[in-house]
Tab-separated table of C-alpha atoms in Angstrom:
chain	number	residue	atom	x	y	z
E	1	MET	CA	154.860	16.173	47.523
E	2	LYS	CA	153.192	16.320	44.000
E	3	LEU	CA	155.167	17.306	41.036
E	4	ILE	CA	154.696	17.495	37.336
E	5	HIS	CA	157.460	16.613	35.184
E	6	THR	CA	157.236	18.246	31.658
E	7	SER	CA	159.897	19.256	29.131
E	8	ASP	CA	160.491	20.193	25.424
E	9	TRP	CA	157.229	22.763	25.115
E	10	HIS	CA	159.521	24.360	21.951
E	11	LEU	CA	157.132	27.377	21.968
E	12	GLY	CA	157.249	29.033	18.757
E	13	ARG	CA	157.768	25.730	16.746
E	14	SER	CA	156.036	25.249	13.469
E	15	PHE	CA	155.251	21.554	11.970
E	16	HIS	CA	155.715	21.586	8.329
E	17	GLY	CA	154.510	25.087	8.119
E	18	ALA	CA	151.692	24.915	10.535
E	19	GLY	CA	152.053	26.679	13.791
E	20	LEU	CA	151.926	24.726	17.051
E	21	LEU	CA	151.148	27.699	19.150
E	22	PRO	CA	147.293	26.859	19.468
E	23	ALA	CA	148.279	23.202	20.411
E	24	GLN	CA	150.687	24.597	22.984
E	25	ALA	CA	148.080	26.811	24.366
E	26	GLU	CA	145.709	23.944	24.895
E	27	TYR	CA	148.209	22.010	26.623
E	28	VAL	CA	148.624	24.886	29.096
E	29	ASP	CA	145.093	24.894	29.744
E	30	HIS	CA	145.220	21.264	30.493
E	31	LEU	CA	148.202	21.534	32.714
E	32	VAL	CA	146.796	24.418	34.784
E	33	GLU	CA	143.652	22.224	35.481
E	34	THR	CA	145.746	19.323	36.402
E	35	VAL	CA	147.675	21.464	38.876
E	36	ARG	CA	144.349	22.567	40.491
E	37	SER	CA	142.522	19.051	40.397
E	38	GLU	CA	145.513	17.111	41.828
E	39	GLY	CA	146.981	19.934	44.210
E	40	VAL	CA	150.358	19.931	42.398
E	41	ASP	CA	153.113	21.745	44.463
E	42	ALA	CA	155.514	22.240	41.525
E	43	VAL	CA	155.797	22.048	37.887
E	44	LEU	CA	159.056	21.233	36.421
E	45	VAL	CA	159.999	21.923	33.001
E	46	SER	CA	163.354	20.255	31.804
E	47	GLY	CA	164.506	22.357	29.061
E	48	ASP	CA	163.953	23.557	25.434
E	49	VAL	CA	160.995	25.893	26.757
E	50	TYR	CA	161.420	27.978	23.500
E	51	ASP	CA	162.164	26.392	20.152
E	52	ARG	CA	164.831	28.773	19.138
E	53	ALA	CA	167.096	31.158	20.997
E	54	LEU	CA	165.430	34.446	19.825
E	55	PRO	CA	161.714	33.300	20.222
E	56	PRO	CA	158.910	34.931	18.500
E	57	PRO	CA	156.836	37.514	20.595
E	58	ASP	CA	153.597	35.404	20.675
E	59	ALA	CA	155.605	32.613	22.232
E	60	VAL	CA	157.182	34.973	25.053
E	61	GLU	CA	153.733	36.021	25.633
E	62	LEU	CA	152.389	32.295	25.999
E	63	LEU	CA	155.136	31.524	28.345
E	64	SER	CA	154.490	34.613	30.402
E	65	GLU	CA	150.763	33.765	30.737
E	66	SER	CA	151.514	30.150	31.443
E	67	VAL	CA	153.817	30.638	34.350
E	68	THR	CA	151.420	33.058	35.754
E	69	ARG	CA	148.455	30.847	35.655
E	70	LEU	CA	150.342	27.817	37.012
E	71	ILE	CA	151.488	29.957	40.032
E	72	ASP	CA	148.126	31.310	40.676
E	73	ALA	CA	146.743	27.828	40.542
E	74	GLY	CA	149.005	26.844	43.670
E	75	ALA	CA	152.383	25.727	41.948
E	76	GLN	CA	155.798	26.688	41.949
E	77	VAL	CA	157.625	26.478	38.653
E	78	VAL	CA	160.994	25.275	37.867
E	79	LEU	CA	162.488	26.068	34.288
E	80	SER	CA	165.840	24.813	33.125
E	81	SER	CA	167.403	25.781	29.852
E	82	GLY	CA	167.710	23.184	27.038
E	83	ASN	CA	170.008	23.266	24.031
E	84	HIS	CA	167.333	25.118	22.014
E	85	ASP	CA	167.046	28.111	24.557
E	86	SER	CA	169.167	31.132	25.037
E	87	ALA	CA	170.500	30.821	28.612
E	88	ILE	CA	171.053	34.570	29.035
E	89	ARG	CA	167.552	35.516	27.747
E	90	LEU	CA	165.775	32.846	29.377
E	91	GLY	CA	167.492	33.640	32.636
E	92	PHE	CA	166.762	37.263	32.682
E	93	ALA	CA	165.956	38.690	36.131
E	94	ALA	CA	166.025	34.922	37.339
E	95	ASP	CA	166.642	36.210	40.964
E	96	LEU	CA	163.756	38.644	41.050
E	97	LEU	CA	161.141	36.029	39.603
E	98	SER	CA	162.063	33.435	42.110
E	99	ARG	CA	160.344	35.442	44.739
E	100	ALA	CA	156.968	35.094	42.853
E	101	GLY	CA	157.417	31.210	42.583
E	102	LEU	CA	159.225	31.102	39.160
E	103	HIS	CA	162.424	29.508	39.347
E	104	ILE	CA	164.785	29.486	36.426
E	105	ARG	CA	168.082	27.638	36.197
E	106	SER	CA	169.935	28.662	33.062
E	107	ASP	CA	173.679	29.335	34.185
E	108	VAL	CA	176.245	26.671	35.213
E	109	SER	CA	177.116	28.947	38.402
E	110	THR	CA	173.759	27.673	39.753
E	111	VAL	CA	174.481	23.955	39.586
E	112	GLY	CA	174.389	22.605	43.144
E	113	THR	CA	172.270	25.166	44.603
E	114	PRO	CA	168.624	23.525	44.798
E	115	VAL	CA	165.164	25.068	44.505
E	116	LEU	CA	163.428	24.165	47.816
E	117	VAL	CA	159.646	23.328	47.658
E	118	GLY	CA	158.896	22.423	50.979
E	119	ASP	CA	161.466	19.818	52.288
E	120	THR	CA	162.086	18.751	48.511
E	121	ALA	CA	165.179	19.794	46.931
E	122	ILE	CA	165.066	20.266	43.145
E	123	HIS	CA	168.418	20.464	41.614
E	124	ALA	CA	167.483	21.726	38.051
E	125	ILE	CA	170.612	21.420	35.781
E	126	PRO	CA	170.730	23.503	32.686
E	127	TYR	CA	171.880	22.289	29.276
E	128	LEU	CA	175.579	22.144	29.658
E	129	GLU	CA	177.517	22.406	26.297
E	130	PRO	CA	180.688	20.584	26.500
E	131	THR	CA	182.548	22.517	24.079
E	132	ALA	CA	182.165	25.619	25.960
E	133	THR	CA	185.173	26.751	28.013
E	134	THR	CA	182.746	28.678	30.408
E	135	VAL	CA	181.063	25.207	31.352
E	136	THR	CA	184.356	23.077	31.507
E	137	ASP	CA	186.294	25.761	33.515
E	138	ALA	CA	183.202	26.304	35.911
E	139	LEU	CA	183.067	22.572	36.470
E	140	GLY	CA	186.770	21.979	36.516
E	141	VAL	CA	186.783	19.221	33.852
E	142	THR	CA	189.078	18.652	31.008
E	143	GLU	CA	187.364	16.374	29.034
E	144	ARG	CA	184.795	17.956	26.447
E	145	SER	CA	182.015	15.419	26.617
E	146	HIS	CA	178.338	15.462	27.724
E	147	THR	CA	179.342	12.702	30.210
E	148	ALA	CA	182.147	14.529	31.842
E	149	VAL	CA	180.420	17.881	32.249
E	150	LEU	CA	177.027	16.185	33.674
E	151	GLY	CA	179.205	14.026	35.901
E	152	ALA	CA	180.949	16.839	37.309
E	153	ALA	CA	177.397	18.744	37.701
E	154	MET	CA	176.141	15.601	39.624
E	155	ASP	CA	179.106	15.454	41.796
E	156	ARG	CA	178.168	18.874	43.042
E	157	VAL	CA	174.284	17.893	43.461
E	158	ARG	CA	175.270	14.648	45.326
E	159	ALA	CA	177.563	16.870	47.940
E	160	ASP	CA	174.457	19.036	48.478
E	161	LEU	CA	172.050	15.926	48.827
E	162	ALA	CA	174.445	14.547	51.190
E	163	GLY	CA	173.032	16.800	53.938
E	164	ARG	CA	169.413	16.368	53.261
E	165	GLY	CA	166.719	13.888	53.447
E	166	PRO	CA	165.485	11.562	50.660
E	167	ARG	CA	163.190	14.008	49.031
E	168	SER	CA	165.210	14.947	46.062
E	169	VAL	CA	164.763	15.560	42.272
E	170	VAL	CA	167.236	16.095	39.601
E	171	MET	CA	166.180	18.050	36.206
E	172	ALA	CA	168.625	17.614	33.186
E	173	HIS	CA	168.531	18.074	29.360
E	174	CYS	CA	170.523	15.328	27.646
E	175	PHE	CA	170.502	12.122	25.691
E	176	ALA	CA	170.664	9.298	28.119
E	177	SER	CA	171.853	5.823	27.089
E	178	GLY	CA	168.838	3.524	26.416
E	179	GLY	CA	166.586	6.374	25.240
E	180	ALA	CA	164.672	6.248	21.950
E	181	ALA	CA	164.897	9.352	19.647
E	182	SER	CA	162.295	10.924	17.539
E	183	ASP	CA	162.568	12.704	14.267
E	184	SER	CA	162.303	16.263	15.774
E	185	GLU	CA	164.983	16.526	18.231
E	186	ARG	CA	168.170	18.657	17.346
E	187	ASP	CA	171.405	16.723	17.575
E	188	ILE	CA	173.662	17.418	20.335
E	189	THR	CA	176.312	14.978	19.380
E	190	THR	CA	179.915	16.384	20.655
E	191	GLY	CA	183.009	14.369	19.580
E	192	GLY	CA	181.061	11.541	18.338
E	193	VAL	CA	179.402	10.771	21.789
E	194	ALA	CA	176.141	12.489	22.835
E	195	MET	CA	174.800	9.661	25.252
E	196	VAL	CA	175.226	9.833	29.050
E	197	PRO	CA	174.814	6.825	31.200
E	198	ALA	CA	171.743	6.603	33.361
E	199	SER	CA	173.935	5.956	36.212
E	200	THR	CA	175.341	9.538	35.877
E	201	PHE	CA	172.215	10.486	37.974
E	202	ASP	CA	172.596	8.121	40.887
E	203	GLY	CA	171.576	9.604	44.059
E	204	ALA	CA	168.358	11.341	43.417
E	205	ALA	CA	164.863	10.083	44.307
E	206	TYR	CA	163.768	10.966	40.742
E	207	THR	CA	165.418	12.366	37.577
E	208	ALA	CA	162.993	14.427	35.305
E	209	LEU	CA	164.932	14.444	31.725
E	210	GLY	CA	164.138	16.396	28.719
E	211	HIS	CA	165.426	16.542	25.200
E	212	LEU	CA	164.065	13.156	23.915
E	213	HIS	CA	160.381	13.754	22.821
E	214	ARG	CA	159.237	10.149	23.144
E	215	PRO	CA	157.798	9.505	26.897
E	216	GLN	CA	160.070	6.785	28.187
E	217	GLN	CA	161.699	5.363	31.297
E	218	ILE	CA	165.373	4.933	31.212
E	219	GLY	CA	165.831	3.669	34.583
E	220	GLU	CA	164.036	2.679	37.801
E	221	THR	CA	164.022	6.471	38.710
E	222	VAL	CA	165.105	8.144	35.482
E	223	ARG	CA	162.485	9.141	32.910
E	224	TYR	CA	161.680	11.568	29.976
E	225	SER	CA	158.277	12.979	30.101
E	226	GLY	CA	158.565	13.733	26.128
E	227	SER	CA	157.346	16.888	24.456
E	228	PRO	CA	153.409	17.529	25.142
E	229	VAL	CA	152.948	18.009	21.292
E	230	ALA	CA	153.982	15.929	18.526
E	231	MET	CA	156.490	17.851	16.263
E	232	SER	CA	157.256	14.950	13.429
E	233	PHE	CA	155.188	12.409	11.792
E	234	GLY	CA	157.609	9.913	13.453
E	235	GLU	CA	155.738	10.613	16.637
E	236	ALA	CA	152.481	9.269	15.241
E	237	GLY	CA	150.808	7.109	17.626
E	238	GLN	CA	152.552	8.453	20.570
E	239	THR	CA	150.469	9.332	23.684
E	240	LYS	CA	151.928	12.670	24.828
E	241	GLY	CA	151.521	14.157	28.155
E	242	SER	CA	153.172	14.775	31.706
E	243	LEU	CA	154.200	13.062	34.615
E	244	LEU	CA	152.570	13.238	37.928
E	245	VAL	CA	155.284	12.288	40.399
E	246	GLU	CA	154.698	11.772	44.223
E	247	ILE	CA	157.500	11.732	46.629
E	248	ASP	CA	157.164	11.372	50.612
E	249	GLU	CA	159.692	10.963	53.279
E	250	ARG	CA	160.875	7.667	51.940
E	251	GLY	CA	161.531	9.002	48.280
E	252	LEU	CA	159.884	8.250	45.066
E	253	THR	CA	156.464	6.746	45.593
E	254	THR	CA	154.552	6.719	42.233
E	255	VAL	CA	154.803	8.032	38.707
E	256	GLU	CA	151.773	8.376	36.594
E	257	HIS	CA	151.424	9.313	32.872
E	258	VAL	CA	148.541	12.308	32.425
E	259	ALA	CA	147.747	12.245	28.682
E	260	ALA	CA	147.652	15.673	27.067
E	261	PRO	CA	144.896	16.858	24.932
E	262	VAL	CA	145.387	16.166	21.059
E	263	HIS	CA	144.918	19.298	19.033
E	264	ARG	CA	144.829	17.328	15.732
E	265	GLU	CA	145.790	13.761	15.182
E	266	LEU	CA	148.537	12.524	12.787
E	267	ALA	CA	147.878	10.442	10.061
E	268	LEU	CA	150.209	8.331	7.720
E	269	VAL	CA	148.703	7.557	4.332
E	270	ARG	CA	150.432	5.353	1.648
E	271	GLY	CA	149.538	3.994	-1.695
E	272	HIS	CA	148.820	4.977	-5.359
E	273	LEU	CA	147.042	8.311	-5.859
E	274	ASP	CA	143.752	6.885	-7.106
E	275	GLU	CA	143.527	4.331	-4.261
E	276	VAL	CA	144.645	7.130	-1.635
E	277	LEU	CA	141.862	9.422	-2.966
E	278	THR	CA	139.035	6.816	-2.736
E	279	ASP	CA	139.735	4.442	0.066
E	280	ALA	CA	137.292	4.676	2.954
E	281	ARG	CA	139.951	3.621	5.220
E	282	HIS	CA	141.627	7.135	5.198
E	283	THR	CA	138.381	8.833	6.231
E	284	ALA	CA	139.660	9.837	9.600
E	285	ALA	CA	142.621	11.219	8.108
E	286	GLU	CA	140.668	13.905	6.326
E	287	GLN	CA	140.481	16.048	9.789
E	288	ALA	CA	144.118	15.057	10.661
E	289	TRP	CA	147.715	16.460	9.709
E	290	VAL	CA	148.601	14.062	7.032
E	291	GLN	CA	151.709	12.781	5.369
E	292	VAL	CA	151.044	11.095	2.098
E	293	THR	CA	153.574	8.788	0.583
E	294	LEU	CA	152.627	7.974	-2.949
E	295	THR	CA	153.669	4.779	-4.498
E	296	ASP	CA	152.821	5.070	-8.142
E	297	PRO	CA	155.556	4.050	-10.620
E	298	VAL	CA	155.167	7.321	-12.397
E	299	ARG	CA	154.875	10.723	-10.375
E	300	PRO	CA	151.141	11.872	-10.891
E	301	VAL	CA	150.432	15.202	-12.292
E	302	GLY	CA	148.735	17.700	-9.881
E	303	ALA	CA	149.043	15.168	-7.078
E	304	TYR	CA	149.389	17.628	-4.248
E	305	ASP	CA	146.439	19.701	-5.365
E	306	ARG	CA	144.223	16.710	-5.809
E	307	LEU	CA	145.206	15.383	-2.418
E	308	ARG	CA	144.507	18.694	-0.655
E	309	ARG	CA	140.886	18.345	-1.764
E	310	ARG	CA	140.409	15.324	0.318
E	311	PHE	CA	142.826	16.137	3.003
E	312	PRO	CA	142.763	19.748	3.575
E	313	HIS	CA	145.378	19.665	6.285
E	314	LEU	CA	147.961	17.684	4.046
E	315	LEU	CA	151.415	18.980	5.387
E	316	GLN	CA	153.852	16.539	3.649
E	317	LEU	CA	154.024	14.809	0.175
E	318	CYS	CA	156.448	12.109	-0.311
E	319	PHE	CA	157.110	9.803	-3.339
E	320	GLU	CA	158.545	6.355	-3.338
E	321	PRO	CA	157.589	4.608	-6.580
E	322	THR	CA	157.254	1.098	-6.834
E	323	GLY	CA	157.045	-1.338	-9.931
E	324	GLU	CA	158.744	-0.837	-13.349
E	325	VAL	CA	159.849	2.827	-14.031
E	326	VAL	CA	160.494	3.713	-17.498
E	327	PRO	CA	164.291	4.459	-17.455
E	328	VAL	CA	165.401	8.028	-18.121
E	329	ARG	CA	168.242	9.174	-20.445
E	330	SER	CA	170.554	12.076	-19.468
E	331	TYR	CA	169.153	15.556	-20.764
E	332	ALA	CA	172.234	16.441	-22.632
E	333	ALA	CA	172.171	13.214	-24.554
E	334	ARG	CA	168.522	13.677	-25.699
E	335	VAL	CA	168.958	17.389	-26.692
E	336	ARG	CA	171.669	16.801	-29.275
E	337	GLN	CA	170.431	17.317	-32.866
E	338	ARG	CA	166.830	17.041	-31.779
E	339	GLU	CA	163.571	19.120	-32.985
E	340	PRO	CA	162.585	21.631	-30.400
E	341	LEU	CA	159.235	19.848	-29.866
E	342	ASP	CA	161.099	16.662	-29.056
E	343	VAL	CA	163.214	18.472	-26.511
E	344	CYS	CA	160.083	19.706	-24.866
E	345	CYS	CA	158.607	16.482	-24.987
E	346	ASP	CA	161.777	14.827	-23.411
E	347	PHE	CA	161.422	17.527	-20.684
E	348	VAL	CA	158.059	16.450	-19.889
E	349	SER	CA	159.047	12.913	-19.671
E	350	ASP	CA	161.865	13.932	-17.276
E	351	VAL	CA	159.811	15.593	-14.678
E	352	ARG	CA	156.957	12.675	-14.836
E	353	ARG	CA	159.912	10.087	-14.257
E	354	GLY	CA	159.565	8.499	-17.586
E	355	ALA	CA	155.681	9.347	-18.617
E	356	ILE	CA	155.713	10.461	-22.072
E	357	ALA	CA	153.483	13.458	-23.475
E	358	ASP	CA	150.265	12.188	-25.425
E	359	GLU	CA	149.102	13.735	-28.469
E	360	SER	CA	147.032	16.459	-26.851
E	361	GLU	CA	150.149	17.429	-25.056
E	362	ARG	CA	152.401	17.479	-27.939
E	363	ARG	CA	149.703	19.744	-29.888
E	364	LEU	CA	149.869	22.295	-27.054
E	365	LEU	CA	153.583	22.272	-26.837
E	366	GLY	CA	153.888	22.618	-30.653
E	367	ASP	CA	151.372	25.743	-30.446
E	368	ALA	CA	153.410	27.271	-27.749
E	369	LEU	CA	156.827	26.965	-29.836
E	370	GLU	CA	154.841	28.088	-33.098
E	371	ALA	CA	153.666	31.122	-30.994
E	372	GLY	CA	157.161	31.899	-29.619
E	373	ARG	CA	158.672	31.733	-33.204
E	374	ARG	CA	155.945	34.168	-34.392
E	375	ASP	CA	156.820	36.842	-31.611
E	376	ARG	CA	160.614	36.469	-32.479
E	377	ASP	CA	159.691	37.076	-36.238
E	378	ARG	CA	157.548	40.235	-35.330
E	379	ALA	CA	160.324	41.500	-33.192
E	380	GLU	CA	162.887	41.319	-36.064
E	381	GLU	CA	160.475	43.055	-38.353
E	382	HIS	CA	160.472	45.969	-36.079
E	383	GLY	CA	164.284	46.038	-35.852
E	384	ALA	CA	164.958	43.980	-32.809
E	385	PRO	CA	168.174	41.831	-33.410
E	386	ARG	CA	167.741	38.251	-33.212
E	387	ARG	CA	169.535	36.651	-30.444
E	388	ARG	CA	169.765	33.136	-29.547
E	389	ARG	CA	169.986	32.796	-25.811
E	390	ARG	CA	172.188	30.090	-24.267
E	391	GLY	CA	170.252	27.021	-23.689
E	392	ALA	CA	167.410	27.975	-26.171
E	393	ALA	CA	166.265	24.972	-28.299
């Protein structure tokens, strides 16, 4: 029995304003080819299929196309809901769709009832919100914690597996102890405790977890596939993909990481603006999604536009000044009994972290102030009352 473990597709997500749907579509193409080439029996998606409860139409269209192609390629598809999904929307017509090979588990009432693929029992546990009475009442628990509700769910799973063979898989969406988080996961902390012990899933030949976007192994048979597409610059350097899992009559035999295609690399660039704009070491970043951190002591004027000319896919610009920074006094202290031109120059210094206006800038500001004064004088000549706006210099 061959299975593909994947999770956290987050269809419909954007990355600092850049839509990820083309990258996600490339991953689906790769997944379909893997199903065909490896003779995969089932594709398991352990939660966060969509990025939000009400997904955009193009995300729904991509999911519909994806599951159709995967089933046509010869695999059954098992989806479980995550904390980003709407359980009701994702689970629409689940019973009917299961006849076509698409098995959706999004309701607590399905816990303990496996999807049978051949002689392998797949228990897909949806995300269980421990503060929801519908969850705690259904599972018969009084403690509102992730450990309590998943522990009760696994009691039902183990009760079912007691009458079956060793070919068993559990899918769940949670933060297991020992896992390393990324910047792109939504916090699921409840009551100050979000983590669930890996031992919670004892009894299954393999546990396919979702929620953490970094691929990692938590226990001997407990793993996160990670997200197939990077969604934060903190994930730069990670190899995204899926896990190809083989199970036989003895239980788990092999787990192999299958790398996903990279739609666009991530690059982290750091330094003074002039260095960043000219250093040949950053040539590869010109085609990547880029985060630039400028370390100039004074924030450079027009930095974003200048950087975009070299890095057209710049998505994030950060400032971490180093070295001596000219101290800046409070605005209120500097405007008291000051000439309008001096107030304007102080403002320029404020927004540039202490860099004072040069002579050409002072002349430009002086001309602007003089033009404003002449406009007011002309207005008065035509009978308009002279009004001093609050905050005007």
